[in-house]
Amino acid sequence: FSVELGRWRLIGINAQLCGSGLPEEVVQERWLAAELGRDPRPVVLFLHKPLFLDSPDDDSITTDAINPEPRSRLMNLVRSGHVRMVVSGHLHGHRDREIDGRRYLWLPSTAFLGAGVGSSIPMVAAMSLDLSDQSPIAEFIPLPNLYPHKLSEIKQNGRYPFLRDT
């Protein structure tokens, strides 16, 4: 998706296509390149998986982030576009870092605690993103009735393969 919101543009992509080899992956990359070149507004890019865990140059193959080859193509688009912030979830933890002038924000889950991948903080929470200013303001929204389930306990260490495999 691509939405104009005041001085910002919000763009969302399907992270599951990245590295899939499906024809839709090429279509999405072309669309993203066109969207990033269309307007000089600052962009917030949304995707489910983080682009990387610690550094854009990470070379590990992982299920926790976009893998190196598709990440390289995406990072070229991010660097050449007006992307100022990349927002992702997937790891069920919070992290807020700036690298090379871009902010990378990992959002917590409202369902399950993460395992604390990288320097993330495992938590169950919701977050508000205020784009009314030059710099986005991310704030936690109190949700006192949430219970931080541990996904590893529900999976029972792989007892339910359909959960592990998904």
mmCIF file with all atom_site columns, C-alpha atoms in Angstrom:
data_model
loop_
_atom_site.group_PDB
_atom_site.id
_atom_site.type_symbol
_atom_site.label_atom_id
_atom_site.label_alt_id
_atom_site.label_comp_id
_atom_site.label_asym_id
_atom_site.label_entity_id
_atom_site.label_seq_id
_atom_site.pdbx_PDB_ins_code
_atom_site.Cartn_x
_atom_site.Cartn_y
_atom_site.Cartn_z
_atom_site.occupancy
_atom_site.B_iso_or_equiv
_atom_site.pdbx_formal_charge
_atom_site.auth_seq_id
_atom_site.auth_comp_id
_atom_site.auth_asym_id
_atom_site.auth_atom_id
_atom_site.pdbx_PDB_model_num
ATOM 1   C CA . PHE A 1 1   ? 0.000  0.000   0.000   1.00 0.00 ? 1   PHE A CA 1
ATOM 2   C CA . SER A 1 2   ? 0.953  3.621   -0.348  1.00 0.00 ? 2   SER A CA 1
ATOM 3   C CA . VAL A 1 3   ? -0.843 6.348   1.587   1.00 0.00 ? 3   VAL A CA 1
ATOM 4   C CA . GLU A 1 4   ? -0.125 10.056  1.821   1.00 0.00 ? 4   GLU A CA 1
ATOM 5   C CA . LEU A 1 5   ? -0.517 11.348  5.368   1.00 0.00 ? 5   LEU A CA 1
ATOM 6   C CA . GLY A 1 6   ? 0.287  15.032  5.748   1.00 0.00 ? 6   GLY A CA 1
ATOM 7   C CA . ARG A 1 7   ? 3.951  15.567  5.015   1.00 0.00 ? 7   ARG A CA 1
ATOM 8   C CA . TRP A 1 8   ? 4.620  11.790  5.176   1.00 0.00 ? 8   TRP A CA 1
ATOM 9   C CA . ARG A 1 9   ? 4.074  8.834   2.864   1.00 0.00 ? 9   ARG A CA 1
ATOM 10  C CA . LEU A 1 10  ? 3.359  5.437   4.359   1.00 0.00 ? 10  LEU A CA 1
ATOM 11  C CA . ILE A 1 11  ? 4.348  2.478   2.203   1.00 0.00 ? 11  ILE A CA 1
ATOM 12  C CA . GLY A 1 12  ? 3.757  -1.158  3.091   1.00 0.00 ? 12  GLY A CA 1
ATOM 13  C CA . ILE A 1 13  ? 5.157  -4.225  1.389   1.00 0.00 ? 13  ILE A CA 1
ATOM 14  C CA . ASN A 1 14  ? 4.637  -7.968  1.735   1.00 0.00 ? 14  ASN A CA 1
ATOM 15  C CA . ALA A 1 15  ? 7.807  -9.223  3.437   1.00 0.00 ? 15  ALA A CA 1
ATOM 16  C CA . GLN A 1 16  ? 6.824  -12.823 2.702   1.00 0.00 ? 16  GLN A CA 1
ATOM 17  C CA . LEU A 1 17  ? 7.516  -12.191 -0.990  1.00 0.00 ? 17  LEU A CA 1
ATOM 18  C CA . CYS A 1 18  ? 11.117 -11.111 -0.327  1.00 0.00 ? 18  CYS A CA 1
ATOM 19  C CA . GLY A 1 19  ? 13.391 -13.907 -1.482  1.00 0.00 ? 19  GLY A CA 1
ATOM 20  C CA . SER A 1 20  ? 10.455 -16.090 -2.545  1.00 0.00 ? 20  SER A CA 1
ATOM 21  C CA . GLY A 1 21  ? 11.414 -16.216 -6.222  1.00 0.00 ? 21  GLY A CA 1
ATOM 22  C CA . LEU A 1 22  ? 7.757  -15.726 -7.118  1.00 0.00 ? 22  LEU A CA 1
ATOM 23  C CA . PRO A 1 23  ? 6.838  -13.410 -10.018 1.00 0.00 ? 23  PRO A CA 1
ATOM 24  C CA . GLU A 1 24  ? 4.998  -11.227 -7.488  1.00 0.00 ? 24  GLU A CA 1
ATOM 25  C CA . GLU A 1 25  ? 8.339  -10.475 -5.807  1.00 0.00 ? 25  GLU A CA 1
ATOM 26  C CA . VAL A 1 26  ? 9.603  -8.754  -8.965  1.00 0.00 ? 26  VAL A CA 1
ATOM 27  C CA . VAL A 1 27  ? 6.300  -6.909  -9.366  1.00 0.00 ? 27  VAL A CA 1
ATOM 28  C CA . GLN A 1 28  ? 6.497  -5.685  -5.754  1.00 0.00 ? 28  GLN A CA 1
ATOM 29  C CA . GLU A 1 29  ? 10.110 -4.500  -6.124  1.00 0.00 ? 29  GLU A CA 1
ATOM 30  C CA . ARG A 1 30  ? 9.251  -2.564  -9.292  1.00 0.00 ? 30  ARG A CA 1
ATOM 31  C CA . TRP A 1 31  ? 6.207  -1.048  -7.619  1.00 0.00 ? 31  TRP A CA 1
ATOM 32  C CA . LEU A 1 32  ? 8.262  -0.060  -4.551  1.00 0.00 ? 32  LEU A CA 1
ATOM 33  C CA . ALA A 1 33  ? 10.959 1.545   -6.723  1.00 0.00 ? 33  ALA A CA 1
ATOM 34  C CA . ALA A 1 34  ? 8.286  3.551   -8.558  1.00 0.00 ? 34  ALA A CA 1
ATOM 35  C CA . GLU A 1 35  ? 6.581  4.589   -5.311  1.00 0.00 ? 35  GLU A CA 1
ATOM 36  C CA . LEU A 1 36  ? 9.856  5.686   -3.704  1.00 0.00 ? 36  LEU A CA 1
ATOM 37  C CA . GLY A 1 37  ? 10.756 7.769   -6.759  1.00 0.00 ? 37  GLY A CA 1
ATOM 38  C CA . ARG A 1 38  ? 7.334  9.353   -7.174  1.00 0.00 ? 38  ARG A CA 1
ATOM 39  C CA . ASP A 1 39  ? 7.286  11.911  -4.375  1.00 0.00 ? 39  ASP A CA 1
ATOM 40  C CA . PRO A 1 40  ? 9.949  13.734  -2.312  1.00 0.00 ? 40  PRO A CA 1
ATOM 41  C CA . ARG A 1 41  ? 8.035  13.340  0.966   1.00 0.00 ? 41  ARG A CA 1
ATOM 42  C CA . PRO A 1 42  ? 9.733  11.396  3.749   1.00 0.00 ? 42  PRO A CA 1
ATOM 43  C CA . VAL A 1 43  ? 8.617  7.771   3.803   1.00 0.00 ? 43  VAL A CA 1
ATOM 44  C CA . VAL A 1 44  ? 7.813  5.323   6.575   1.00 0.00 ? 44  VAL A CA 1
ATOM 45  C CA . LEU A 1 45  ? 8.201  1.794   5.193   1.00 0.00 ? 45  LEU A CA 1
ATOM 46  C CA . PHE A 1 46  ? 6.174  -0.975  6.861   1.00 0.00 ? 46  PHE A CA 1
ATOM 47  C CA . LEU A 1 47  ? 6.882  -4.686  6.537   1.00 0.00 ? 47  LEU A CA 1
ATOM 48  C CA . HIS A 1 48  ? 6.322  -7.696  8.746   1.00 0.00 ? 48  HIS A CA 1
ATOM 49  C CA . LYS A 1 49  ? 9.917  -8.923  9.108   1.00 0.00 ? 49  LYS A CA 1
ATOM 50  C CA . PRO A 1 50  ? 12.790 -6.594  9.984   1.00 0.00 ? 50  PRO A CA 1
ATOM 51  C CA . LEU A 1 51  ? 15.177 -5.864  7.128   1.00 0.00 ? 51  LEU A CA 1
ATOM 52  C CA . PHE A 1 52  ? 18.063 -7.076  9.318   1.00 0.00 ? 52  PHE A CA 1
ATOM 53  C CA . LEU A 1 53  ? 18.882 -7.994  12.907  1.00 0.00 ? 53  LEU A CA 1
ATOM 54  C CA . ASP A 1 54  ? 21.976 -5.960  13.740  1.00 0.00 ? 54  ASP A CA 1
ATOM 55  C CA . SER A 1 55  ? 23.287 -4.416  10.538  1.00 0.00 ? 55  SER A CA 1
ATOM 56  C CA . PRO A 1 56  ? 22.217 -4.034  6.901   1.00 0.00 ? 56  PRO A CA 1
ATOM 57  C CA . ASP A 1 57  ? 25.410 -5.968  6.086   1.00 0.00 ? 57  ASP A CA 1
ATOM 58  C CA . ASP A 1 58  ? 24.424 -9.062  8.119   1.00 0.00 ? 58  ASP A CA 1
ATOM 59  C CA . ASP A 1 59  ? 25.119 -12.109 5.965   1.00 0.00 ? 59  ASP A CA 1
ATOM 60  C CA . SER A 1 60  ? 23.345 -14.785 8.015   1.00 0.00 ? 60  SER A CA 1
ATOM 61  C CA . ILE A 1 61  ? 20.416 -16.741 6.612   1.00 0.00 ? 61  ILE A CA 1
ATOM 62  C CA . THR A 1 62  ? 17.643 -16.522 9.203   1.00 0.00 ? 62  THR A CA 1
ATOM 63  C CA . THR A 1 63  ? 13.895 -16.749 9.670   1.00 0.00 ? 63  THR A CA 1
ATOM 64  C CA . ASP A 1 64  ? 14.071 -13.685 11.929  1.00 0.00 ? 64  ASP A CA 1
ATOM 65  C CA . ALA A 1 65  ? 14.755 -11.075 9.207   1.00 0.00 ? 65  ALA A CA 1
ATOM 66  C CA . ILE A 1 66  ? 14.891 -10.606 5.442   1.00 0.00 ? 66  ILE A CA 1
ATOM 67  C CA . ASN A 1 67  ? 17.758 -12.704 4.110   1.00 0.00 ? 67  ASN A CA 1
ATOM 68  C CA . PRO A 1 68  ? 20.890 -11.115 2.592   1.00 0.00 ? 68  PRO A CA 1
ATOM 69  C CA . GLU A 1 69  ? 20.170 -11.325 -1.146  1.00 0.00 ? 69  GLU A CA 1
ATOM 70  C CA . PRO A 1 70  ? 16.642 -9.857  -1.157  1.00 0.00 ? 70  PRO A CA 1
ATOM 71  C CA . ARG A 1 71  ? 17.681 -7.454  1.656   1.00 0.00 ? 71  ARG A CA 1
ATOM 72  C CA . SER A 1 72  ? 20.457 -6.078  -0.527  1.00 0.00 ? 72  SER A CA 1
ATOM 73  C CA . ARG A 1 73  ? 17.952 -5.163  -3.242  1.00 0.00 ? 73  ARG A CA 1
ATOM 74  C CA . LEU A 1 74  ? 15.558 -3.640  -0.709  1.00 0.00 ? 74  LEU A CA 1
ATOM 75  C CA . MET A 1 75  ? 18.325 -1.686  1.019   1.00 0.00 ? 75  MET A CA 1
ATOM 76  C CA . ASN A 1 76  ? 19.346 -0.203  -2.348  1.00 0.00 ? 76  ASN A CA 1
ATOM 77  C CA . LEU A 1 77  ? 15.770 1.023   -2.776  1.00 0.00 ? 77  LEU A CA 1
ATOM 78  C CA . VAL A 1 78  ? 15.600 2.288   0.823   1.00 0.00 ? 78  VAL A CA 1
ATOM 79  C CA . ARG A 1 79  ? 18.884 4.180   0.436   1.00 0.00 ? 79  ARG A CA 1
ATOM 80  C CA . SER A 1 80  ? 17.941 5.708   -2.905  1.00 0.00 ? 80  SER A CA 1
ATOM 81  C CA . GLY A 1 81  ? 14.421 6.673   -1.826  1.00 0.00 ? 81  GLY A CA 1
ATOM 82  C CA . HIS A 1 82  ? 13.219 9.047   0.842   1.00 0.00 ? 82  HIS A CA 1
ATOM 83  C CA . VAL A 1 83  ? 12.812 6.359   3.518   1.00 0.00 ? 83  VAL A CA 1
ATOM 84  C CA . ARG A 1 84  ? 13.347 7.881   6.960   1.00 0.00 ? 84  ARG A CA 1
ATOM 85  C CA . MET A 1 85  ? 11.866 5.085   9.052   1.00 0.00 ? 85  MET A CA 1
ATOM 86  C CA . VAL A 1 86  ? 11.365 1.323   8.686   1.00 0.00 ? 86  VAL A CA 1
ATOM 87  C CA . VAL A 1 87  ? 8.729  -0.266  10.939  1.00 0.00 ? 87  VAL A CA 1
ATOM 88  C CA . SER A 1 88  ? 8.450  -4.021  11.423  1.00 0.00 ? 88  SER A CA 1
ATOM 89  C CA . GLY A 1 89  ? 7.136  -6.623  13.831  1.00 0.00 ? 89  GLY A CA 1
ATOM 90  C CA . HIS A 1 90  ? 7.680  -10.388 13.621  1.00 0.00 ? 90  HIS A CA 1
ATOM 91  C CA . LEU A 1 91  ? 10.063 -10.700 16.585  1.00 0.00 ? 91  LEU A CA 1
ATOM 92  C CA . HIS A 1 92  ? 7.488  -9.779  19.251  1.00 0.00 ? 92  HIS A CA 1
ATOM 93  C CA . GLY A 1 93  ? 9.835  -7.327  20.900  1.00 0.00 ? 93  GLY A CA 1
ATOM 94  C CA . HIS A 1 94  ? 10.669 -3.644  20.870  1.00 0.00 ? 94  HIS A CA 1
ATOM 95  C CA . ARG A 1 95  ? 13.766 -1.989  19.502  1.00 0.00 ? 95  ARG A CA 1
ATOM 96  C CA . ASP A 1 96  ? 14.333 1.558   18.275  1.00 0.00 ? 96  ASP A CA 1
ATOM 97  C CA . ARG A 1 97  ? 17.640 2.284   16.520  1.00 0.00 ? 97  ARG A CA 1
ATOM 98  C CA . GLU A 1 98  ? 19.013 4.781   14.064  1.00 0.00 ? 98  GLU A CA 1
ATOM 99  C CA . ILE A 1 99  ? 21.473 3.568   11.439  1.00 0.00 ? 99  ILE A CA 1
ATOM 100 C CA . ASP A 1 100 ? 22.809 5.759   8.630   1.00 0.00 ? 100 ASP A CA 1
ATOM 101 C CA . GLY A 1 101 ? 20.205 8.443   9.329   1.00 0.00 ? 101 GLY A CA 1
ATOM 102 C CA . ARG A 1 102 ? 17.248 6.041   9.227   1.00 0.00 ? 102 ARG A CA 1
ATOM 103 C CA . ARG A 1 103 ? 15.191 4.901   12.156  1.00 0.00 ? 103 ARG A CA 1
ATOM 104 C CA . TYR A 1 104 ? 14.430 1.187   12.470  1.00 0.00 ? 104 TYR A CA 1
ATOM 105 C CA . LEU A 1 105 ? 11.522 0.515   14.810  1.00 0.00 ? 105 LEU A CA 1
ATOM 106 C CA . TRP A 1 106 ? 10.523 -2.994  15.885  1.00 0.00 ? 106 TRP A CA 1
ATOM 107 C CA . LEU A 1 107 ? 7.023  -3.169  17.298  1.00 0.00 ? 107 LEU A CA 1
ATOM 108 C CA . PRO A 1 108 ? 5.999  -5.480  20.116  1.00 0.00 ? 108 PRO A CA 1
ATOM 109 C CA . SER A 1 109 ? 3.199  -8.005  19.762  1.00 0.00 ? 109 SER A CA 1
ATOM 110 C CA . THR A 1 110 ? -0.225 -7.820  21.361  1.00 0.00 ? 110 THR A CA 1
ATOM 111 C CA . ALA A 1 111 ? -0.242 -11.614 21.719  1.00 0.00 ? 111 ALA A CA 1
ATOM 112 C CA . PHE A 1 112 ? 3.042  -13.338 22.573  1.00 0.00 ? 112 PHE A CA 1
ATOM 113 C CA . LEU A 1 113 ? 6.391  -12.471 24.112  1.00 0.00 ? 113 LEU A CA 1
ATOM 114 C CA . GLY A 1 114 ? 9.359  -12.762 21.809  1.00 0.00 ? 114 GLY A CA 1
ATOM 115 C CA . ALA A 1 115 ? 12.623 -14.474 22.638  1.00 0.00 ? 115 ALA A CA 1
ATOM 116 C CA . GLY A 1 116 ? 14.653 -11.260 22.821  1.00 0.00 ? 116 GLY A CA 1
ATOM 117 C CA . VAL A 1 117 ? 16.347 -11.550 19.428  1.00 0.00 ? 117 VAL A CA 1
ATOM 118 C CA . GLY A 1 118 ? 19.285 -9.195  19.017  1.00 0.00 ? 118 GLY A CA 1
ATOM 119 C CA . SER A 1 119 ? 18.959 -6.215  21.305  1.00 0.00 ? 119 SER A CA 1
ATOM 120 C CA . SER A 1 120 ? 15.162 -6.281  21.315  1.00 0.00 ? 120 SER A CA 1
ATOM 121 C CA . ILE A 1 121 ? 13.153 -6.091  24.503  1.00 0.00 ? 121 ILE A CA 1
ATOM 122 C CA . PRO A 1 122 ? 10.527 -8.872  24.656  1.00 0.00 ? 122 PRO A CA 1
ATOM 123 C CA . MET A 1 123 ? 7.169  -7.365  25.498  1.00 0.00 ? 123 MET A CA 1
ATOM 124 C CA . VAL A 1 124 ? 3.465  -7.473  24.839  1.00 0.00 ? 124 VAL A CA 1
ATOM 125 C CA . ALA A 1 125 ? 2.173  -4.000  24.084  1.00 0.00 ? 125 ALA A CA 1
ATOM 126 C CA . ALA A 1 126 ? 0.730  -1.692  21.468  1.00 0.00 ? 126 ALA A CA 1
ATOM 127 C CA . MET A 1 127 ? 2.422  1.374   20.066  1.00 0.00 ? 127 MET A CA 1
ATOM 128 C CA . SER A 1 128 ? 1.230  4.681   18.694  1.00 0.00 ? 128 SER A CA 1
ATOM 129 C CA . LEU A 1 129 ? 3.159  6.388   15.917  1.00 0.00 ? 129 LEU A CA 1
ATOM 130 C CA . ASP A 1 130 ? 2.626  10.157  15.759  1.00 0.00 ? 130 ASP A CA 1
ATOM 131 C CA . LEU A 1 131 ? 3.623  11.595  12.381  1.00 0.00 ? 131 LEU A CA 1
ATOM 132 C CA . SER A 1 132 ? 2.444  15.149  12.992  1.00 0.00 ? 132 SER A CA 1
ATOM 133 C CA . ASP A 1 133 ? 5.997  16.488  13.414  1.00 0.00 ? 133 ASP A CA 1
ATOM 134 C CA . GLN A 1 134 ? 9.311  16.346  11.540  1.00 0.00 ? 134 GLN A CA 1
ATOM 135 C CA . SER A 1 135 ? 10.386 13.258  13.487  1.00 0.00 ? 135 SER A CA 1
ATOM 136 C CA . PRO A 1 136 ? 7.952  10.426  14.202  1.00 0.00 ? 136 PRO A CA 1
ATOM 137 C CA . ILE A 1 137 ? 7.124  9.936   17.868  1.00 0.00 ? 137 ILE A CA 1
ATOM 138 C CA . ALA A 1 138 ? 6.587  6.343   18.977  1.00 0.00 ? 138 ALA A CA 1
ATOM 139 C CA . GLU A 1 139 ? 4.814  5.827   22.287  1.00 0.00 ? 139 GLU A CA 1
ATOM 140 C CA . PHE A 1 140 ? 3.598  2.721   24.063  1.00 0.00 ? 140 PHE A CA 1
ATOM 141 C CA . ILE A 1 141 ? -0.138 2.486   24.633  1.00 0.00 ? 141 ILE A CA 1
ATOM 142 C CA . PRO A 1 142 ? -0.999 1.030   28.035  1.00 0.00 ? 142 PRO A CA 1
ATOM 143 C CA . LEU A 1 143 ? -2.994 -2.196  27.659  1.00 0.00 ? 143 LEU A CA 1
ATOM 144 C CA . PRO A 1 144 ? -3.232 -3.411  31.257  1.00 0.00 ? 144 PRO A CA 1
ATOM 145 C CA . ASN A 1 145 ? -5.363 -6.474  30.484  1.00 0.00 ? 145 ASN A CA 1
ATOM 146 C CA . LEU A 1 146 ? -2.857 -8.089  28.129  1.00 0.00 ? 146 LEU A CA 1
ATOM 147 C CA . TYR A 1 147 ? -1.199 -11.251 29.355  1.00 0.00 ? 147 TYR A CA 1
ATOM 148 C CA . PRO A 1 148 ? 2.308  -11.953 28.008  1.00 0.00 ? 148 PRO A CA 1
ATOM 149 C CA . HIS A 1 149 ? 1.926  -15.518 26.751  1.00 0.00 ? 149 HIS A CA 1
ATOM 150 C CA . LYS A 1 150 ? 5.151  -17.321 25.950  1.00 0.00 ? 150 LYS A CA 1
ATOM 151 C CA . LEU A 1 151 ? 4.883  -18.763 22.466  1.00 0.00 ? 151 LEU A CA 1
ATOM 152 C CA . SER A 1 152 ? 7.521  -21.412 23.284  1.00 0.00 ? 152 SER A CA 1
ATOM 153 C CA . GLU A 1 153 ? 5.236  -22.794 26.003  1.00 0.00 ? 153 GLU A CA 1
ATOM 154 C CA . ILE A 1 154 ? 2.278  -22.938 23.633  1.00 0.00 ? 154 ILE A CA 1
ATOM 155 C CA . LYS A 1 155 ? 4.396  -24.653 20.981  1.00 0.00 ? 155 LYS A CA 1
ATOM 156 C CA . GLN A 1 156 ? 5.669  -27.053 23.666  1.00 0.00 ? 156 GLN A CA 1
ATOM 157 C CA . ASN A 1 157 ? 9.148  -27.160 22.134  1.00 0.00 ? 157 ASN A CA 1
ATOM 158 C CA . GLY A 1 158 ? 7.940  -28.216 18.696  1.00 0.00 ? 158 GLY A CA 1
ATOM 159 C CA . ARG A 1 159 ? 5.210  -30.586 19.817  1.00 0.00 ? 159 ARG A CA 1
ATOM 160 C CA . TYR A 1 160 ? 2.876  -28.872 17.367  1.00 0.00 ? 160 TYR A CA 1
ATOM 161 C CA . PRO A 1 161 ? 4.801  -28.898 14.058  1.00 0.00 ? 161 PRO A CA 1
ATOM 162 C CA . PHE A 1 162 ? 2.205  -26.762 12.280  1.00 0.00 ? 162 PHE A CA 1
ATOM 163 C CA . LEU A 1 163 ? 3.044  -23.903 14.669  1.00 0.00 ? 163 LEU A CA 1
ATOM 164 C CA . ARG A 1 164 ? 6.789  -24.439 14.315  1.00 0.00 ? 164 ARG A CA 1
ATOM 165 C CA . ASP A 1 165 ? 6.565  -24.608 10.525  1.00 0.00 ? 165 ASP A CA 1
ATOM 166 C CA . THR A 1 166 ? 4.453  -21.487 10.179  1.00 0.00 ? 166 THR A CA 1
#
